[in-house]
Amino acid sequence: MRKRYLIANLSLVTLIIAVLGIPFAILTAQYEWSEMKNVGQLDRAYLIAPILRLSKSEMPQMPTIVRDFSSNHGAAVSVFDDSGHVVVKSGPDADRFSEETKWAARRAFDGENVIERGSLLPDPAKPLVIAQEWQLADGHHYAFVIGVPTAELRRTIEQRWTVLGLATVFALACTAAMVWALSVWALGPIRHAETAVRALVRGQDVERISVHQGPVELRTLNAHVNRLADTVHALIERQRFFLADASHQLRNPLVALSLRLENLAPHIDEAGQDSYRKTLVDIDRLRATLSEIMDISMVVSEEQKIIEIDLASVVEDRTSSWIVVAWERHIRIRKPNETGLVVLTRPGALEQALDVLLDNAIKFSPSHSEIVVTIDPGDIFVDIHVIDLGPGMTREDREKAQTRGWRPESTYGGSGLGLSIATMLVTSSGGQLDLLPGKDGVGLDARIRLVVPAQVVR
């Protein structure tokens, strides 16, 4: 916008300068020509006056008077008689201007008082020609032709035009500087408002815009944008907290309900088996939906700052929460023993990612198997492994599993969002989620790699 504003204003100023400057340049050249014409007319008077005072007997003095004039004024002078012959020729450029002087003499004998100006910017090879016919004391008519060199006139006009051109460039430069300063003052708040609105569209946090810069109207606009950003941020926070709280509050009752329904299996007669199985499928689907809602509530807050967390504490908390679910399926979860490890992640991201991996591990592990959760510390990264003994995945499936909507070809439900959301959470924390084959090709090793604080480059 600033460039377009600058180009539009400079174009307008350039047009105004052209409309005013070009006629002024023409008038300047015409003025210089007029001054030179006036000087030439005076020269003609200085030349003719003493010759007109000559008597018939003094006529032989005319060549001397012409030569003296030519020497004193630096002009080429030619005198033609009424038969067209040159009576006297004097001056350094007299021979070079011979064609112009002959043409001017013919027009003078035809009764024209000739002053030939030439082009607006004179050609040094063509003089300013001043010619007039007079009858002298000897009774003959003579054409007096003065050729004034125009080289000096051309230099003068060029100097005037150069000054005018420099003034134009200076005016454009001053205009550009003023327009740029005005655009910074007037359009800067608009750019800040645009940046803020773009951040709102992407769901990012918005820095408050200054309301003390730019025109009053834009200050008011920025104040409204700030209030809009605060309102949107508050709505997003309330939405995220509602999703997280609702899913957390509903998850445990759903787990308990699922266990109770499973305990009712021996008491369901054959007529109710079909409805019983459908009820269990619906309960599993609802629980998966709640898990995804929790993950989405974290993705909504993806722009939170990265913080340091106690890794061992988080892993202990999440594995303990899933031990009960695993035990009901006759699956054991072995927890790690490491303590005091600190990693960098967004708030809640590791917890949600571990929930997805543990849920999948329990879902695909066979009964009476073991899920091993380990922590592998390093100088740059810390790896958290969730290893199960399920059917595992092919390399092609492992590559596709982290894309949105992918689901394995099995009887398990789900929307295919779990791994993709977990990957998004870990990646947004500066880490990496990889799906690796299990030991001896059995099961799956889901690895979360996070950065330790000392390696963060700010």
Short mmCIF file of C-alpha atoms in Angstrom, two decimals:
data_model
loop_
_atom_site.label_atom_id
_atom_site.label_comp_id
_atom_site.label_asym_id
_atom_site.label_seq_id
_atom_site.Cartn_x
_atom_site.Cartn_y
_atom_site.Cartn_z
CA MET A 1 0.00 0.00 0.00
CA ARG A 2 2.82 2.40 0.86
CA LYS A 3 4.48 1.88 -2.53
CA ARG A 4 1.21 2.44 -4.37
CA TYR A 5 0.60 5.58 -2.32
CA LEU A 6 4.10 6.86 -3.12
CA ILE A 7 3.80 6.06 -6.85
CA ALA A 8 0.38 7.73 -7.10
CA ASN A 9 1.56 10.93 -5.42
CA LEU A 10 4.80 11.10 -7.38
CA SER A 11 2.89 10.55 -10.61
CA LEU A 12 0.55 13.41 -9.75
CA VAL A 13 3.43 15.74 -8.83
CA THR A 14 5.31 14.75 -11.99
CA LEU A 15 2.23 15.54 -14.09
CA ILE A 16 1.86 18.94 -12.43
CA ILE A 17 5.55 19.71 -12.92
CA ALA A 18 5.31 18.65 -16.57
CA VAL A 19 2.22 20.80 -17.16
CA LEU A 20 3.89 23.82 -15.58
CA GLY A 21 7.55 23.12 -16.25
CA ILE A 22 7.48 22.42 -19.99
CA PRO A 23 5.73 25.72 -20.85
CA PHE A 24 8.10 27.51 -18.48
CA ALA A 25 11.10 25.93 -20.23
CA ILE A 26 9.69 27.05 -23.61
CA LEU A 27 9.12 30.56 -22.29
CA THR A 28 12.66 30.65 -20.95
CA ALA A 29 14.10 29.75 -24.36
CA GLN A 30 11.82 32.26 -26.07
CA TYR A 31 12.92 34.95 -23.64
CA GLU A 32 16.59 34.30 -24.40
CA TRP A 33 15.82 34.40 -28.13
CA SER A 34 13.97 37.69 -27.64
CA GLU A 35 16.89 39.18 -25.75
CA MET A 36 19.26 38.15 -28.51
CA LYS A 37 16.86 39.52 -31.14
CA ASN A 38 16.76 42.87 -29.37
CA VAL A 39 20.55 42.94 -29.22
CA GLY A 40 20.69 42.09 -32.92
CA GLN A 41 18.32 44.96 -33.76
CA LEU A 42 20.50 47.37 -31.80
CA ASP A 43 23.54 46.02 -33.63
CA ARG A 44 21.77 46.64 -36.90
CA ALA A 45 21.11 50.21 -35.85
CA TYR A 46 24.73 50.70 -34.83
CA LEU A 47 25.82 49.39 -38.23
CA ILE A 48 23.37 51.33 -40.41
CA ALA A 49 23.44 54.68 -38.61
CA PRO A 50 26.99 55.77 -39.61
CA ILE A 51 26.56 54.41 -43.14
CA LEU A 52 23.37 56.42 -43.69
CA ARG A 53 25.27 59.56 -42.78
CA LEU A 54 27.81 59.00 -45.56
CA SER A 55 27.65 61.31 -48.56
CA LYS A 56 28.04 60.07 -52.08
CA SER A 57 31.72 60.94 -52.05
CA GLU A 58 32.20 59.16 -48.71
CA MET A 59 30.69 55.87 -49.86
CA PRO A 60 34.12 54.18 -50.24
CA GLN A 61 34.31 54.31 -46.41
CA MET A 62 31.42 51.82 -46.09
CA PRO A 63 33.63 48.66 -46.15
CA THR A 64 35.78 50.10 -43.37
CA ILE A 65 32.72 50.86 -41.24
CA VAL A 66 31.41 47.29 -41.81
CA ARG A 67 34.72 45.70 -40.86
CA ASP A 68 35.03 47.83 -37.71
CA PHE A 69 31.51 46.87 -36.66
CA SER A 70 32.16 43.19 -37.30
CA SER A 71 35.37 43.32 -35.29
CA ASN A 72 33.81 45.16 -32.35
CA HIS A 73 30.60 43.07 -32.12
CA GLY A 74 31.89 39.63 -33.19
CA ALA A 75 29.19 39.25 -35.82
CA ALA A 76 29.40 38.24 -39.46
CA VAL A 77 28.25 41.06 -41.76
CA SER A 78 27.55 40.88 -45.49
CA VAL A 79 26.41 43.74 -47.71
CA PHE A 80 24.71 42.96 -51.04
CA ASP A 81 23.96 45.39 -53.85
CA ASP A 82 20.66 45.33 -55.73
CA SER A 83 22.12 42.95 -58.30
CA GLY A 84 22.80 40.35 -55.60
CA HIS A 85 26.57 40.72 -55.56
CA VAL A 86 28.50 40.90 -52.31
CA VAL A 87 29.86 44.40 -51.81
CA VAL A 88 31.64 43.66 -48.57
CA LYS A 89 31.89 40.64 -46.32
CA SER A 90 33.45 40.68 -42.85
CA GLY A 91 33.62 38.52 -39.74
CA PRO A 92 35.05 35.09 -38.87
CA ASP A 93 31.81 33.26 -39.75
CA ALA A 94 30.93 35.24 -42.87
CA ASP A 95 31.93 32.49 -45.26
CA ARG A 96 30.25 29.78 -43.16
CA PHE A 97 27.01 31.75 -43.07
CA SER A 98 27.07 32.65 -46.78
CA GLU A 99 24.01 30.56 -47.71
CA GLU A 100 21.90 32.05 -44.91
CA THR A 101 22.99 35.58 -45.73
CA LYS A 102 22.17 35.21 -49.45
CA TRP A 103 18.69 33.92 -48.64
CA ALA A 104 18.15 36.78 -46.15
CA ALA A 105 19.37 39.38 -48.68
CA ARG A 106 16.85 38.21 -51.30
CA ARG A 107 14.01 38.52 -48.80
CA ALA A 108 15.24 41.97 -47.76
CA PHE A 109 15.18 43.16 -51.40
CA ASP A 110 11.65 41.79 -51.62
CA GLY A 111 10.64 44.25 -48.92
CA GLU A 112 10.77 41.96 -45.87
CA ASN A 113 12.45 43.07 -42.67
CA VAL A 114 14.04 39.69 -41.90
CA ILE A 115 14.84 38.39 -38.44
CA GLU A 116 15.24 34.61 -38.59
CA ARG A 117 15.12 32.93 -35.17
CA GLY A 118 15.52 29.28 -36.07
CA SER A 119 14.57 26.40 -33.75
CA LEU A 120 13.81 26.72 -30.03
CA LEU A 121 17.19 25.24 -29.13
CA PRO A 122 19.50 26.86 -31.69
CA ASP A 123 21.88 25.00 -33.92
CA PRO A 124 25.38 26.56 -33.51
CA ALA A 125 25.88 26.11 -37.26
CA LYS A 126 22.96 28.42 -38.01
CA PRO A 127 23.13 32.11 -37.01
CA LEU A 128 20.45 34.53 -35.96
CA VAL A 129 19.99 36.42 -39.26
CA ILE A 130 18.99 40.09 -39.23
CA ALA A 131 18.59 41.74 -42.67
CA GLN A 132 17.22 45.02 -43.96
CA GLU A 133 17.35 46.90 -47.28
CA TRP A 134 18.44 50.59 -47.45
CA GLN A 135 18.97 53.16 -50.21
CA LEU A 136 22.25 55.02 -49.69
CA ALA A 137 23.59 58.33 -50.86
CA ASP A 138 24.88 56.95 -54.15
CA GLY A 139 21.29 56.11 -55.15
CA HIS A 140 21.73 52.33 -55.00
CA HIS A 141 19.85 49.89 -52.77
CA TYR A 142 21.85 47.67 -50.45
CA ALA A 143 20.88 44.72 -48.23
CA PHE A 144 22.69 44.68 -44.91
CA VAL A 145 22.76 41.18 -43.42
CA ILE A 146 24.06 40.50 -39.89
CA GLY A 147 24.65 36.88 -38.85
CA VAL A 148 24.83 36.63 -35.07
CA PRO A 149 26.41 33.33 -33.82
CA THR A 150 24.03 31.27 -31.66
CA ALA A 151 26.52 29.03 -29.85
CA GLU A 152 26.48 31.23 -26.76
CA LEU A 153 22.69 31.43 -26.89
CA ARG A 154 22.47 27.62 -26.97
CA ARG A 155 24.76 27.32 -23.93
CA THR A 156 22.63 29.85 -22.07
CA ILE A 157 19.39 28.01 -22.84
CA GLU A 158 20.96 24.67 -21.90
CA GLN A 159 22.10 26.16 -18.59
CA ARG A 160 18.61 27.46 -17.86
CA TRP A 161 17.07 24.11 -18.72
CA THR A 162 19.65 22.27 -16.60
CA VAL A 163 18.82 24.44 -13.60
CA LEU A 164 15.12 23.84 -14.26
CA GLY A 165 15.73 20.08 -14.50
CA LEU A 166 17.71 20.01 -11.25
CA ALA A 167 14.97 22.00 -9.57
CA THR A 168 12.45 19.44 -10.83
CA VAL A 169 14.51 16.54 -9.49
CA PHE A 170 14.90 18.33 -6.17
CA ALA A 171 11.16 18.96 -6.02
CA LEU A 172 10.43 15.30 -6.76
CA ALA A 173 12.94 14.18 -4.12
CA CYS A 174 11.40 16.49 -1.52
CA THR A 175 7.94 15.30 -2.50
CA ALA A 176 9.01 11.65 -2.25
CA ALA A 177 10.51 12.27 1.20
CA MET A 178 7.40 14.06 2.43
CA VAL A 179 5.04 11.48 0.93
CA TRP A 180 7.09 8.64 2.43
CA ALA A 181 7.08 10.28 5.85
CA LEU A 182 3.34 10.89 5.54
CA SER A 183 2.74 7.29 4.46
CA VAL A 184 4.72 5.98 7.44
CA TRP A 185 2.67 8.17 9.74
CA ALA A 186 -0.68 7.51 8.09
CA LEU A 187 -0.35 3.97 6.74
CA GLY A 188 1.81 2.43 9.47
CA PRO A 189 -1.19 1.94 11.79
CA ILE A 190 -3.10 0.35 8.90
CA ARG A 191 -0.26 -2.14 8.34
CA HIS A 192 -0.22 -2.98 12.05
CA ALA A 193 -3.97 -3.45 12.01
CA GLU A 194 -3.68 -5.71 8.96
CA THR A 195 -1.00 -7.80 10.69
CA ALA A 196 -3.21 -8.11 13.75
CA VAL A 197 -6.25 -9.16 11.72
CA ARG A 198 -4.18 -11.74 9.83
CA ALA A 199 -3.00 -13.16 13.15
CA LEU A 200 -6.61 -13.31 14.32
CA VAL A 201 -7.59 -15.19 11.16
CA ARG A 202 -4.83 -17.74 11.84
CA GLY A 203 -5.86 -18.01 15.48
CA GLN A 204 -2.54 -16.65 16.75
CA ASP A 205 -1.94 -14.38 19.71
CA VAL A 206 -2.04 -10.70 18.75
CA GLU A 207 0.26 -8.08 20.17
CA ARG A 208 -1.52 -4.90 21.14
CA ILE A 209 -1.33 -2.13 18.56
CA SER A 210 -0.22 1.35 19.53
CA VAL A 211 -3.11 3.82 19.64
CA HIS A 212 -0.85 6.88 19.82
CA GLN A 213 0.34 6.99 16.20
CA GLY A 214 -1.23 8.11 12.94
CA PRO A 215 -4.42 10.09 12.27
CA VAL A 216 -7.20 10.14 14.83
CA GLU A 217 -9.42 7.90 12.68
CA LEU A 218 -6.71 5.21 12.51
CA ARG A 219 -6.04 5.45 16.23
CA THR A 220 -9.71 4.73 16.81
CA LEU A 221 -9.54 1.82 14.35
CA ASN A 222 -6.53 0.33 16.13
CA ALA A 223 -8.27 0.68 19.48
CA HIS A 224 -11.21 -1.31 18.06
CA VAL A 225 -8.80 -3.93 16.68
CA ASN A 226 -7.23 -4.28 20.13
CA ARG A 227 -10.63 -4.79 21.71
CA LEU A 228 -11.54 -7.28 18.97
CA ALA A 229 -8.30 -9.21 19.56
CA ASP A 230 -8.96 -9.31 23.31
CA THR A 231 -12.50 -10.54 22.70
CA VAL A 232 -11.42 -13.24 20.21
CA HIS A 233 -8.58 -14.37 22.47
CA ALA A 234 -10.96 -14.61 25.44
CA LEU A 235 -13.44 -16.60 23.35
CA ILE A 236 -10.74 -18.98 22.16
CA GLU A 237 -9.49 -19.47 25.71
CA ARG A 238 -13.01 -20.13 26.97
CA GLN A 239 -13.59 -22.56 24.11
CA ARG A 240 -10.33 -24.38 24.78
CA PHE A 241 -10.95 -24.59 28.51
CA PHE A 242 -14.51 -25.76 27.93
CA LEU A 243 -13.38 -28.49 25.53
CA ALA A 244 -10.61 -29.63 27.85
CA ASP A 245 -12.74 -29.52 31.00
CA ALA A 246 -15.73 -31.20 29.38
CA SER A 247 -13.65 -33.99 27.87
CA HIS A 248 -11.75 -34.53 31.12
CA GLN A 249 -14.97 -34.61 33.14
CA LEU A 250 -16.61 -37.07 30.76
CA ARG A 251 -13.66 -39.38 30.11
CA ASN A 252 -13.50 -41.08 33.53
CA PRO A 253 -17.28 -41.72 33.76
CA LEU A 254 -17.14 -43.17 30.25
CA VAL A 255 -14.27 -45.47 31.23
CA ALA A 256 -16.18 -46.57 34.30
CA LEU A 257 -19.35 -47.08 32.26
CA SER A 258 -17.42 -49.12 29.72
CA LEU A 259 -16.00 -51.36 32.43
CA ARG A 260 -19.40 -51.87 33.99
CA LEU A 261 -20.88 -52.78 30.64
CA GLU A 262 -18.09 -55.27 30.03
CA ASN A 263 -18.76 -56.80 33.47
CA LEU A 264 -22.39 -57.30 32.43
CA ALA A 265 -21.37 -59.54 29.53
CA PRO A 266 -22.03 -62.85 31.39
CA HIS A 267 -25.51 -61.67 32.33
CA ILE A 268 -26.70 -60.73 28.83
CA ASP A 269 -28.88 -63.36 27.19
CA GLU A 270 -28.61 -64.27 23.56
CA ALA A 271 -31.46 -61.98 22.51
CA GLY A 272 -29.62 -58.92 23.89
CA GLN A 273 -26.13 -59.76 22.62
CA ASP A 274 -26.46 -57.71 19.43
CA SER A 275 -27.65 -54.60 21.26
CA TYR A 276 -24.95 -55.14 23.89
CA ARG A 277 -22.18 -55.23 21.28
CA LYS A 278 -23.53 -52.11 19.57
CA THR A 279 -23.64 -50.31 22.91
CA LEU A 280 -19.97 -51.17 23.54
CA VAL A 281 -19.04 -49.92 20.07
CA ASP A 282 -20.90 -46.65 20.71
CA ILE A 283 -19.15 -46.23 24.07
CA ASP A 284 -15.73 -46.77 22.44
CA ARG A 285 -16.58 -44.32 19.69
CA LEU A 286 -17.69 -41.70 22.22
CA ARG A 287 -14.53 -42.16 24.26
CA ALA A 288 -12.39 -41.78 21.13
CA THR A 289 -14.31 -38.63 20.26
CA LEU A 290 -13.65 -37.19 23.70
CA SER A 291 -9.94 -37.95 23.37
CA GLU A 292 -9.85 -36.13 20.05
CA ILE A 293 -11.72 -33.18 21.57
CA MET A 294 -9.03 -32.94 24.24
CA ASP A 295 -6.34 -33.00 21.59
CA ILE A 296 -8.11 -30.39 19.49
CA SER A 297 -8.42 -28.14 22.55
CA MET A 298 -4.64 -28.20 22.71
CA VAL A 299 -4.23 -27.55 18.98
CA VAL A 300 -6.47 -24.46 19.31
CA SER A 301 -3.82 -23.09 21.66
CA GLU A 302 -0.94 -24.02 19.37
CA GLU A 303 0.70 -20.59 19.60
CA GLN A 304 1.45 -20.88 23.34
CA LYS A 305 5.04 -20.26 24.33
CA ILE A 306 7.42 -23.16 24.83
CA ILE A 307 8.17 -23.80 28.51
CA GLU A 308 10.32 -26.15 30.57
CA ILE A 309 8.55 -29.12 32.13
CA ASP A 310 9.53 -32.01 34.39
CA LEU A 311 9.52 -34.88 31.91
CA ALA A 312 9.61 -37.73 34.43
CA SER A 313 6.67 -36.26 36.33
CA VAL A 314 4.52 -35.96 33.22
CA VAL A 315 5.34 -39.50 32.05
CA GLU A 316 4.58 -40.88 35.54
CA ASP A 317 1.24 -39.07 35.67
CA ARG A 318 0.03 -40.19 32.24
CA THR A 319 1.15 -43.82 32.52
CA SER A 320 -0.48 -44.09 35.96
CA SER A 321 -3.74 -42.77 34.50
CA TRP A 322 -3.74 -45.47 31.82
CA ILE A 323 -2.70 -48.40 34.03
CA VAL A 324 -6.30 -48.98 35.15
CA VAL A 325 -7.58 -49.11 31.56
CA ALA A 326 -4.75 -51.44 30.55
CA TRP A 327 -5.32 -53.72 33.55
CA GLU A 328 -8.96 -54.24 32.57
CA ARG A 329 -7.67 -55.55 29.24
CA HIS A 330 -5.12 -57.74 31.01
CA ILE A 331 -2.25 -55.59 29.76
CA ARG A 332 0.63 -54.41 31.90
CA ILE A 333 2.30 -50.97 31.55
CA ARG A 334 5.92 -50.77 32.70
CA LYS A 335 6.91 -47.23 33.71
CA PRO A 336 10.41 -45.69 33.52
CA ASN A 337 12.52 -44.90 36.60
CA GLU A 338 14.32 -41.74 35.43
CA THR A 339 13.87 -38.53 37.44
CA GLY A 340 14.90 -34.92 37.22
CA LEU A 341 14.74 -34.59 33.43
CA VAL A 342 13.66 -31.26 31.95
CA VAL A 343 12.55 -30.72 28.35
CA LEU A 344 10.99 -27.92 26.34
CA THR A 345 7.42 -28.19 25.10
CA ARG A 346 4.21 -26.26 24.83
CA PRO A 347 1.95 -26.50 27.88
CA GLY A 348 -0.02 -29.75 27.83
CA ALA A 349 1.36 -30.94 24.48
CA LEU A 350 3.36 -33.89 25.85
CA GLU A 351 0.45 -35.02 28.04
CA GLN A 352 -1.92 -35.11 25.07
CA ALA A 353 0.59 -36.84 22.81
CA LEU A 354 1.28 -39.53 25.44
CA ASP A 355 -2.48 -40.07 25.87
CA VAL A 356 -2.81 -40.74 22.13
CA LEU A 357 0.15 -43.16 22.06
CA LEU A 358 -0.89 -45.06 25.21
CA ASP A 359 -4.49 -45.29 24.02
CA ASN A 360 -3.34 -46.74 20.68
CA ALA A 361 -0.89 -49.11 22.37
CA ILE A 362 -3.59 -50.49 24.68
CA LYS A 363 -6.07 -50.71 21.82
CA PHE A 364 -3.77 -52.79 19.58
CA SER A 365 -1.89 -54.85 22.19
CA PRO A 366 -2.98 -58.46 22.74
CA SER A 367 -4.18 -59.60 26.16
CA HIS A 368 -1.54 -60.59 28.73
CA SER A 369 1.11 -58.52 26.92
CA GLU A 370 3.22 -55.64 28.15
CA ILE A 371 3.58 -52.00 27.11
CA VAL A 372 6.98 -50.53 27.95
CA VAL A 373 7.44 -46.80 28.42
CA THR A 374 11.08 -45.71 28.52
CA ILE A 375 13.01 -42.43 28.64
CA ASP A 376 16.33 -42.18 26.84
CA PRO A 377 18.13 -38.94 27.90
CA GLY A 378 20.76 -37.25 25.72
CA ASP A 379 22.78 -34.05 25.51
CA ILE A 380 20.59 -32.49 22.83
CA PHE A 381 17.36 -34.49 22.80
CA VAL A 382 15.40 -36.69 25.18
CA ASP A 383 13.51 -39.62 23.67
CA ILE A 384 10.32 -41.06 25.17
CA HIS A 385 9.41 -44.52 23.80
CA VAL A 386 6.00 -46.21 24.00
CA ILE A 387 6.59 -49.80 22.88
CA ASP A 388 3.80 -52.35 22.46
CA LEU A 389 3.61 -55.96 21.26
CA GLY A 390 0.69 -55.48 18.90
CA PRO A 391 0.54 -56.34 15.20
CA GLY A 392 2.81 -53.43 14.33
CA MET A 393 2.81 -51.60 11.01
CA THR A 394 4.45 -51.91 7.66
CA ARG A 395 6.81 -49.16 6.59
CA GLU A 396 4.15 -47.78 4.26
CA ASP A 397 1.58 -47.71 7.08
CA ARG A 398 4.03 -46.00 9.45
CA GLU A 399 4.56 -43.26 6.84
CA LYS A 400 0.81 -42.76 6.35
CA ALA A 401 -0.29 -43.13 9.98
CA GLN A 402 0.61 -39.57 10.94
CA THR A 403 -1.51 -38.02 8.17
CA ARG A 404 -4.96 -36.75 9.00
CA GLY A 405 -7.79 -39.26 8.63
CA TRP A 406 -5.65 -42.40 8.16
CA ARG A 407 -6.90 -45.56 9.91
CA PRO A 408 -5.55 -49.10 9.88
CA GLU A 409 -7.55 -51.81 8.18
CA SER A 410 -8.83 -53.38 11.40
CA THR A 411 -12.01 -53.68 13.43
CA TYR A 412 -11.05 -50.74 15.65
CA GLY A 413 -12.95 -47.49 15.14
CA GLY A 414 -11.74 -43.93 15.47
CA SER A 415 -11.56 -40.99 13.14
CA GLY A 416 -7.87 -41.28 12.27
CA LEU A 417 -7.04 -37.96 13.94
CA GLY A 418 -5.14 -39.17 17.01
CA LEU A 419 -1.66 -39.67 15.58
CA SER A 420 -1.92 -36.63 13.32
CA ILE A 421 -2.87 -34.42 16.28
CA ALA A 422 -0.11 -35.92 18.43
CA THR A 423 2.39 -35.24 15.65
CA MET A 424 1.16 -31.66 15.38
CA LEU A 425 1.49 -31.11 19.13
CA VAL A 426 5.02 -32.53 19.31
CA THR A 427 6.16 -30.66 16.18
CA SER A 428 4.75 -27.36 17.48
CA SER A 429 6.89 -27.89 20.58
CA GLY A 430 10.05 -28.13 18.48
CA GLY A 431 10.18 -31.93 18.75
CA GLN A 432 9.56 -34.93 16.53
CA LEU A 433 7.23 -37.95 16.63
CA ASP A 434 8.43 -41.10 14.85
CA LEU A 435 6.82 -44.51 14.43
CA LEU A 436 9.50 -47.21 14.50
CA PRO A 437 9.29 -50.99 14.22
CA GLY A 438 9.35 -52.90 17.52
CA LYS A 439 12.11 -55.19 18.68
CA ASP A 440 12.62 -58.15 16.30
CA GLY A 441 9.88 -56.68 14.10
CA VAL A 442 7.18 -57.29 16.71
CA GLY A 443 4.87 -54.45 17.74
CA LEU A 444 5.41 -50.74 17.36
CA ASP A 445 7.86 -48.28 18.94
CA ALA A 446 6.34 -44.76 19.06
CA ARG A 447 9.12 -42.29 19.88
CA ILE A 448 8.67 -38.70 21.00
CA ARG A 449 11.87 -36.65 20.73
CA LEU A 450 12.00 -33.34 22.60
CA VAL A 451 14.72 -30.72 22.98
CA VAL A 452 16.54 -30.10 26.28
CA PRO A 453 16.64 -26.45 27.42
CA ALA A 454 20.38 -25.86 26.95
CA GLN A 455 20.08 -26.50 23.20
CA VAL A 456 17.36 -23.96 22.49
CA VAL A 457 18.50 -21.13 20.27
CA ARG A 458 16.48 -17.96 20.90
#
